[in-house]
Amino acid sequence: MPVSTAQHGQPQWRLRTTRAQWLQYLAWLAGVSLFLLCWKLISDNTMWVFVEDAGRQGADLISRMTPPEWSYASQLWKPMWDTLNIATLGTALGIMLAFPVAFLAARNTSPHPLVRSAALVIIVSSRSINSLIWAMLLVTILGPGVLAGIIAIALRSIGFVGKLLYEAIEEIHPTPVEAISATGASRLQVMSYGVLPQVMPAFAGISVYRWDINIRESTVLGLVGAGGIGLQLNASINTLAWDHVSVIFLMIFATVLVSEWVSAKVRHAII
Amino acid sequence: MSTMSSKQRQHLAQQGTWRRLPLIASPGLRWGLVLALAVYLVLAFASVEVNWARVAEGASRGMNFLSAFMQPDFVSRWDDILAGLLESLTMTVTSTVLGIALAVPVGLGAARNIAPLPIYVICRSIIAVSRTFQEVIIAILFVVMFGFGPFAGMITLAFATIGFMAKLLAEDIEDLDWRQVEAVRATGAGWWQTLNHAVQPQVMPRLIGLSMYRLDINFRESAVIGIVGAGGIGATLNTSISRYEYDTSAAILLMIIAIVLLSEYSSSHVRRWTQ
Amino acid sequence: MLTLSGVGKRYPTGDRALNEIEVTLPKGQVMALIGPSGAGKSTLIRCVNRLVEPTEGNIRLDDVELTSLSGHKLRQARRSMGMIFQEYALVDRLSVMENVLSGRLGYVGFWRSFLRRYPQTAVAEAFRLLERVGLAHAIDKRADALSGGQRQRVGIARALLQSPKLLLVDEPTASLDPKTSRQIMRLIRELCAERDLGAIINIHDVALAKQFADRIVGLRAGEIVFDGQPSELTADILTTIYGEEEWDTTPEPLESDEQNATRPASKRTQASNVVTHMATGGAS
């Protein structure tokens, strides 16, 4: 923290030096300009008449959505069951695939730097691409249905679980691993005795967390034809049956809240 | 066999017989859970209907897609790709800034240790609604309200950002080091001063880190909300996939991956710089 | 039995950790390795079982040249050298029995160890060792539920289950209180005598080294500067090893303490026995 002497001899204290202060001003200026520029681009592409009309549209939407047509709920059990299956089976498949990838990607367990890079590429690609995009691709390849949804969820989960798990592996205590190696254990034995017990709680927590996220993601996969409650949502929107849409929304809301609660409980129990 | 006393286990170990302790001590519960899992798996797999003929038919298309990754086509739809990416990026920036600006007050209000109860309840419900619905669902509603285009997308992402950031910020504030807050309060500081001198320094580094992370998420999400008409690269991607122009889709996906990589790389630098 | 000749270690950064180490350890001898932090004590014993690769010299255990081994042969050599660590290096989330049995990993195949199906003789031996170190009651406890001294006993049992010819002991007492330290050192000493094992013990505490070792080797900046009987270790020599200090003020260990030491140990064992019964009472 700089202390300088002013002209009349009194020492002065400032939080930053003059140079740092100017740099900070410049950074703010750059940031604000970037924001304004982006805003301008968006504003150019926007039909402001529609935006001004939004309040009325919103009110209209709400009046169409209420009251929800409760009887429609009885048709939603099967899609909801499909949605749960997509999330659960997809998560299971995803973590099975992510497990070896994470061990290959962690610096301290990877057999070779080249293997490590390959594993990191898998993780990054999987993470960058949203499950909805995976689903779009898989629907054109496998045809519409739950299977495409399961695989889409699995492909997206590899990156998420893989990344968090390999970070957990890199953070383990090295001494037990050293001790197990010193007994003359083989590579796989060192993994199963020295590494695995240390990362197991993290692994379980990450998996449950991802399952919770996947429930949310699998509710929309139907929009591109990959099964689950999204199919009904898409159909209702296309036929402008907004009183059905509100039932679906409430259903999703309840399911996600329950899954979040379950996931929080399980993670709490593990840690 | 499994609920034997530790004396019995010691005696057996002395004879050289030892088994690992089961994770769940009660055998009834253990086998019950295994059975329940098995039943669920059977039911779940039974309800997955697969049209194998269709899958076989699609296999060649799958190969096409993989080979398209080897030779992506950036050229033939370059204008569309560029416009889409630019729109995605602008949506990302504006929505992140707006979202965080709104998330900070909501986050403060949702921290039980500094907010009064009524405000806490309101802020927590905003967070719950924002977090429950997938971005795409929110985008559908906003597209109906604001019309097609990036504006609806921006509002969607900003709304999703509020839930994400406010929840994490509130959790941070809830477990901050209370002694520092007391120390500042003890000097006679007011609510705002306490916030500025005791709370802000503790949560700021993580807030910046999370903002960078959210920027990253918003970009990835901006690539999908275009599917329902909310602007961005998603619309271009959707078109190319439904036309089976896999080489263009591959090009778009590769660019998304590259941008995510770049942003992750730079955000790790920013985080180190703010620590 | 163990012979180090011309052993050196240079790190890729250029730092020299060890230089021209010449030591021979006869069968059954307990050798203490003393020296300031950073003198290369840990590096030296890790070179012996190749957790650290020596860059120069030869290390022979009986007739086996250790420095050139790899793969299966190296694992076989490692299992004949038990290692005991400073921070115990137990796997916290495994039970005491699993930790001790991990000493047998060099002898069994992967699936056998993964499913914890160890040979009956190995389990019986593991239990006998746990009884010997006073922890038979704790076989099903998790390693992180034990006290420091108890953990180190588990570490010792693990090392001995390897049926080693030699013990490599790295600062066994650094994380323990003075009394527990003495108990642990006495235990290691007794076990070496029972099994006629040689041992290299890295230790900071000169008084403990003098009391429990047959021979003391002083290391300074990667070189041996003293090698002799504990009685020969004078204040002058300590100055060569560690640098200037008023060594005479180091308190000599008290004889009476040594005789009383075993009593409280068994008392504590009983106390934790009670705790075990209370903890498992609900399940049984």
Coordinates of N, CA and C in Angstrom, one line a residue, chain B residues 22-100:
Chain B
P22 N -19.5 -55.3 5.5 CA -20.4 -54.8 4.4 C -20.7 -53.3 4.7
L23 N -21.0 -52.6 3.6 CA -21.2 -51.2 3.7 C -22.5 -50.9 4.5
I24 N -23.5 -51.7 4.3 CA -24.7 -51.5 5.1 C -24.8 -52.7 6.0
A25 N -24.9 -52.5 7.3 CA -24.7 -53.5 8.3 C -25.9 -54.5 8.3
S26 N -27.1 -53.9 8.2 CA -28.3 -54.8 8.3 C -28.5 -55.6 7.0
P27 N -28.5 -56.9 7.1 CA -28.6 -57.7 5.8 C -30.0 -57.5 5.1
G28 N -31.0 -57.3 5.9 CA -32.3 -57.1 5.3 C -32.3 -55.9 4.4
L29 N -31.8 -54.8 5.0 CA -31.8 -53.5 4.2 C -30.9 -53.7 3.0
R30 N -29.7 -54.3 3.2 CA -28.8 -54.5 2.1 C -29.4 -55.2 1.0
W31 N -30.0 -56.4 1.2 CA -30.5 -57.2 0.1 C -31.8 -56.5 -0.4
G32 N -32.5 -55.8 0.5 CA -33.7 -55.1 0.0 C -33.3 -54.0 -1.0
L33 N -32.2 -53.3 -0.8 CA -31.7 -52.3 -1.7 C -31.3 -52.9 -3.0
V34 N -30.5 -54.0 -2.9 CA -30.1 -54.7 -4.1 C -31.3 -55.1 -5.0
L35 N -32.3 -55.7 -4.3 CA -33.5 -56.2 -5.0 C -34.2 -55.0 -5.6
A36 N -34.4 -53.9 -4.9 CA -35.1 -52.7 -5.4 C -34.4 -52.2 -6.7
L37 N -33.0 -52.2 -6.6 CA -32.2 -51.7 -7.7 C -32.5 -52.6 -8.9
A38 N -32.4 -53.9 -8.7 CA -32.6 -54.9 -9.8 C -34.0 -54.7 -10.4
V39 N -35.0 -54.6 -9.6 CA -36.4 -54.4 -10.1 C -36.5 -53.1 -10.9
Y40 N -35.9 -52.1 -10.4 CA -35.9 -50.8 -11.1 C -35.3 -51.0 -12.5
L41 N -34.1 -51.6 -12.5 CA -33.3 -51.7 -13.8 C -34.1 -52.5 -14.8
V42 N -34.8 -53.6 -14.3 CA -35.6 -54.4 -15.2 C -36.7 -53.6 -15.8
L43 N -37.4 -52.9 -14.9 CA -38.6 -52.1 -15.4 C -38.1 -51.0 -16.3
A44 N -37.0 -50.3 -16.0 CA -36.5 -49.2 -16.8 C -36.1 -49.7 -18.2
F45 N -35.3 -50.8 -18.2 CA -34.9 -51.3 -19.5 C -36.1 -51.8 -20.3
A46 N -37.1 -52.4 -19.6 CA -38.2 -52.9 -20.3 C -39.0 -51.8 -21.0
S47 N -39.0 -50.6 -20.4 CA -39.7 -49.5 -20.9 C -39.0 -48.7 -22.0
V48 N -37.7 -49.1 -22.2 CA -37.0 -48.4 -23.3 C -37.3 -49.1 -24.6
E49 N -38.0 -48.4 -25.5 CA -38.3 -49.1 -26.7 C -37.3 -48.7 -27.8
V50 N -36.7 -49.7 -28.4 CA -35.7 -49.3 -29.4 C -36.1 -49.9 -30.7
N51 N -36.1 -49.1 -31.7 CA -36.4 -49.6 -33.0 C -35.1 -49.9 -33.7
W52 N -34.8 -51.3 -33.6 CA -33.4 -51.7 -34.1 C -33.3 -51.5 -35.6
A53 N -34.3 -51.6 -36.3 CA -34.2 -51.4 -37.7 C -33.8 -50.0 -38.0
R54 N -34.4 -49.1 -37.3 CA -34.1 -47.6 -37.4 C -32.6 -47.4 -37.0
V55 N -32.2 -48.0 -35.9 CA -30.8 -47.8 -35.5 C -29.9 -48.3 -36.5
A56 N -30.1 -49.5 -37.1 CA -29.2 -50.0 -38.1 C -29.2 -49.1 -39.3
E57 N -30.3 -48.6 -39.7 CA -30.4 -47.6 -40.8 C -29.5 -46.4 -40.5
G58 N -29.6 -46.0 -39.2 CA -28.9 -44.7 -38.8 C -27.4 -44.9 -38.7
A59 N -26.9 -46.2 -38.6 CA -25.5 -46.5 -38.3 C -24.6 -45.8 -39.4
S60 N -25.1 -45.9 -40.7 CA -24.3 -45.3 -41.7 C -24.2 -43.8 -41.5
R61 N -25.3 -43.2 -41.1 CA -25.3 -41.8 -40.9 C -24.4 -41.4 -39.7
G62 N -24.3 -42.3 -38.7 CA -23.4 -42.1 -37.6 C -22.0 -42.0 -38.1
M63 N -21.7 -43.0 -39.0 CA -20.3 -43.0 -39.6 C -20.1 -41.7 -40.4
N64 N -21.1 -41.2 -41.1 CA -21.0 -40.0 -41.9 C -20.6 -38.9 -40.9
F65 N -21.3 -38.8 -39.8 CA -21.0 -37.8 -38.8 C -19.6 -37.8 -38.3
L66 N -19.2 -39.0 -38.0 CA -17.8 -39.1 -37.5 C -16.8 -38.7 -38.5
S67 N -17.0 -39.1 -39.8 CA -16.0 -38.7 -40.8 C -16.1 -37.2 -41.1
A68 N -17.3 -36.6 -40.9 CA -17.4 -35.2 -41.0 C -16.5 -34.5 -40.1
F69 N -16.3 -35.0 -38.9 CA -15.4 -34.4 -37.9 C -14.0 -34.4 -38.4
M70 N -13.6 -35.3 -39.3 CA -12.3 -35.4 -39.8 C -12.1 -34.3 -40.8
Q71 N -13.2 -33.9 -41.6 CA -13.1 -32.9 -42.6 C -14.3 -31.9 -42.5
P72 N -14.3 -31.1 -41.4 CA -15.4 -30.2 -41.2 C -15.4 -29.1 -42.3
D73 N -16.6 -28.6 -42.6 CA -16.7 -27.7 -43.7 C -17.1 -26.3 -43.1
F74 N -16.0 -25.5 -43.0 CA -16.3 -24.1 -42.5 C -16.8 -23.2 -43.5
V75 N -16.6 -23.5 -44.8 CA -16.7 -22.5 -45.9 C -18.1 -22.3 -46.3
S76 N -18.8 -23.4 -46.7 CA -20.1 -23.2 -47.5 C -21.1 -22.4 -46.7
R77 N -21.1 -22.5 -45.4 CA -22.1 -21.7 -44.6 C -21.4 -20.7 -43.7
W78 N -20.3 -20.2 -44.1 CA -19.4 -19.4 -43.2 C -20.2 -18.2 -42.7
D79 N -21.0 -17.5 -43.6 CA -21.7 -16.3 -43.2 C -22.7 -16.6 -42.0
D80 N -23.4 -17.7 -42.2 CA -24.4 -18.1 -41.2 C -23.7 -18.4 -39.9
I81 N -22.6 -19.1 -40.0 CA -21.8 -19.5 -38.8 C -21.3 -18.3 -38.1
L82 N -20.7 -17.4 -38.8 CA -20.2 -16.2 -38.2 C -21.2 -15.3 -37.5
A83 N -22.3 -15.1 -38.3 CA -23.4 -14.3 -37.7 C -23.9 -15.0 -36.4
G84 N -24.1 -16.3 -36.5 CA -24.6 -17.1 -35.3 C -23.7 -17.0 -34.1
L85 N -22.4 -17.2 -34.4 CA -21.4 -17.1 -33.3 C -21.4 -15.7 -32.7
L86 N -21.4 -14.7 -33.5 CA -21.3 -13.3 -33.0 C -22.5 -13.1 -32.1
E87 N -23.7 -13.5 -32.6 CA -24.9 -13.3 -31.8 C -24.8 -14.0 -30.5
S88 N -24.3 -15.3 -30.5 CA -24.1 -16.0 -29.3 C -23.2 -15.3 -28.3
L89 N -22.1 -14.8 -28.9 CA -21.1 -14.1 -28.0 C -21.7 -12.9 -27.4
T90 N -22.4 -12.1 -28.2 CA -23.0 -10.8 -27.6 C -24.0 -11.2 -26.6
M91 N -24.9 -12.2 -26.8 CA -25.8 -12.6 -25.8 C -25.2 -13.1 -24.6
T92 N -24.1 -13.8 -24.7 CA -23.3 -14.3 -23.6 C -22.9 -13.1 -22.7
V93 N -22.2 -12.1 -23.3 CA -21.7 -11.0 -22.5 C -22.8 -10.2 -21.8
T94 N -23.8 -9.8 -22.6 CA -24.8 -8.9 -22.0 C -25.6 -9.7 -20.9
S95 N -25.9 -11.0 -21.2 CA -26.7 -11.7 -20.2 C -25.9 -11.9 -18.9
T96 N -24.6 -12.2 -19.1 CA -23.8 -12.4 -17.9 C -23.7 -11.2 -17.0
V97 N -23.5 -10.0 -17.7 CA -23.3 -8.8 -16.9 C -24.7 -8.5 -16.2
L98 N -25.8 -8.5 -17.0 CA -27.1 -8.2 -16.4 C -27.4 -9.2 -15.3
G99 N -27.2 -10.5 -15.6 CA -27.5 -11.5 -14.6 C -26.8 -11.3 -13.3
I100 N -25.5 -11.0 -13.4 CA -24.7 -10.9 -12.2 C -25.2 -9.6 -11.4

